[in-house]
Every structure is written in structure tokens, then in C-alpha cells.
Amino acid sequence: MIKRLRRRFVLTNMLLVSVVLLAVFCAVGASTVHQLSTENDIALRAELMHAAGGDAQKLFIGPARERPKEQREALLPTFSVTLDAEGNILRLNAQAVEISSEDAASAVAQALAAGGSEGSTSSPALRFLREGSNIAFVSREHEISAVWRFLLTSALVGVSSLAAFFLISLFLSRLALRPVERAWAQQRRFVADASHELKTPLTVMLANVSILSSHPEETVASQRRWVDSTRQEAERMKKLVDDLLFLARADDRRMPAAREPVCLSDVLWGCILSFEPVAFEQGISLDSQIDPDLYVQGDAGQLKQLCAILLDNACKYAGPSGRVHARLSARQGRAALCVRNTGEPISAEKLPHIFERFYRADAARARGQGGYGLGLSIAQNIVQAHGGRITAESSREEGTLFTVALPLCAPPSAGTKAPRGRLPA
């Protein structure tokens, strides 16, 4: 698909450039032909005035741009003839050109046969202008050579321009379609990973149901472990589907916008309290330092989900007898939420990818702990939906640190109860 898009991009660019070049060359060509026709007309009228005994033959000494209009093209090869009543040549005025009487007679015959006051002859190649018994002729050689020079120049410029634009279009197609190619690859990987993750619990559930079906005489109590296993897998699959729907809504820009002031301090306190039993069971030290009454504009449920994801991630990877520290403070008009944990650091090459969907810095450990690699991606979407920014740092000395910066807002007015971040059931 990407190759087809690239070909269409290049083809469209080349078509548009070709149309523009064609329009430019046609406009320049029409202007050139009009200019040549005007020069010929001026030269012919000057020659007619000379044949009629006028003073147009007097030369003006000075710059060409200051000459009278009738004399500016006096250097074009022109001649004139005076005819009698029968159309015979009485006088040939050809002081500035060399032309035989036969060629002059042929030009006069063609001009009379044309029947108009102006036109052109083919042999010799001339333009003529007739007034009464006088006919002025000017050579078309300069006009023909100018047109051929223009066509040759246009062809060279056109081919060179199209070749240059083709190379530029190839480069631009790669540059412009790079985000599309990246998004397409991510989408394919997302679908493949989601299909794989959904397949695992479904396989377990089908196996459990098969076991239950093969022992219809058994009671529910005796088959309790298969029922519990099926329920656990169904709950895992439900959580995965909920996470996928959340990310789908985020991609479709259908996440609810920030609506009201939320006390982020209270939200984080609530999450800390709910994770203390988890940390205790895992032998992890969980402590916090939270500045009171820090409000942000947003959705209380999503902010609580954000705090829960960061704390859950920190507790999972703090390591044996590890330590998790949460810090919330105000920095330059923003609420800075920092969650640091000990444990194995994330390598520098893996750190830029940890917010990608289904990405696991340690795939085996994440699967063993029931993770799908969606939590940090959801956290990033929540932060971005609230106009904030999330970053990650990791080192062996300092541990792993996630920092969230959200814009602060004024606390709600008196009498208005601020949401405390209840997460919907």
C-alpha cells in the first residue's frame, strides 16, 4: 500500500508540474509570437511609408529605445514593390536586401492570390502588407529561427525541469509518507499483537470448557478450578478489550475533554493508599511527598487511572526489597508528578519505545506478571489529552523515573465540590 501511495504521490506531482510548465511555455510562446508579429508589422509599415515617399527612411541617431516606434525595427530585412493597374511591378525598392526579380515576382503573385491586405508567402518565406498599389515584404527567417530556438529551449528546460521535479518528488514522497508508513507499520503490529493477546485467554477458556464438557457427571464444586480459571481469563480478556477501546477512542479523538478542576493531590493520595497493601505483599517500600491542593483541569477518572498505571508499573519492576517514591509538586505553573522506583534499569535503546503499544522492555517478565504492554501507552494518551507531557529516565544509580507535567488551574470556587478522582466501576 505504501508503494502505491508513493507512486500516486509522484505521479500526481509530475502531472501538476507538467500542466504548470505547459501553461507557462504556452504563455511565453504566445507572447513571443505576438512580439515577433508586432516587430514585423512595424517593419512593414515603415517600408510602406518609405515606398510612398515618406520620411520614415530617415535614421534616428541615438539609443534604440529612444527611436520613433516606426524605426525601431528598421534593421529587419524588408523590401517593397509598386504595382500598376494590371498588377505588374513598376518599381522594386530593395536597397537593404538582395532579392532577385523572379523571387520578387513570385512573392507578388502569392500576395495578390491571397487577396487580403496582409498575409504570408511560402516561397520565399515572407510576410506582406498591402496599401493601394504598394506592397511591403519582410523576411520570416528571423521569425522562424526565433520560434525554433524557443521550442528547442522549451524542450530542454521542460525535460530538465521534469527530471529535477521527478527526483524531488521521489525525495518528498519518502519524506511525506514516512509518518504514514510508520503509522501503517504500528497499526499492523498493533492488530497482530492484539490478536495474539486475545487468542491466549480464548484458548485457555475453550480448553476449560472442553474439560468441563467431557465430565458432565461431575458437580460444579468438583470442577471449581476450571470454572475459576475460565473466569480469570475472561477478566483478563475484558481488561485487554477495555484498554484497546480506550486507545481506539484516543486515536479517534473521542476521549472526553478536560471538564472541571480536579485535586490531583487527593487523587494521588487515594492511589497511594490503595497500593500500600500491594507494596507490602511484595516487600516493597512505598513512600510519597505530596504538596496539598494542587488542581488541574481534567477528568478525575482518567487522572486516577494515570496515577494507578504509574504506581503499578513502579511496584512491578522495583525488584526484591525495592523502593517506590512518588512526588507531587508545583513547578512553573505546572503540577509535576514524579514516580521513581529501584530495580533493573531500562536500557537506552529500549527507553524511547516504552510508550509504544504492546511494547515490553522485558517481555518474559511482563507476561508473567499479567501485563500486555498497554499501560504506559494509555498513560501517555491521558497526559496528552490533558495538555501535559510525560517523560521517562532510567539509570542504574538513580533507578527509573517517570515525570508527568500537567497545567495547574485555579481551585474551584467556594461551595463547589471538586472531584476526588473516583474511578468508574
Coordinates of C-alpha atoms in Angstrom, one line a residue, residues 12 120 192 234 364:
T12 CA 0.3 13.5 -9.1
S120 CA 2.4 35.4 -45.7
A192 CA -1.1 -8.7 15.3
A234 CA -12.4 -13.8 31.0
A364 CA 9.0 -12.6 29.6

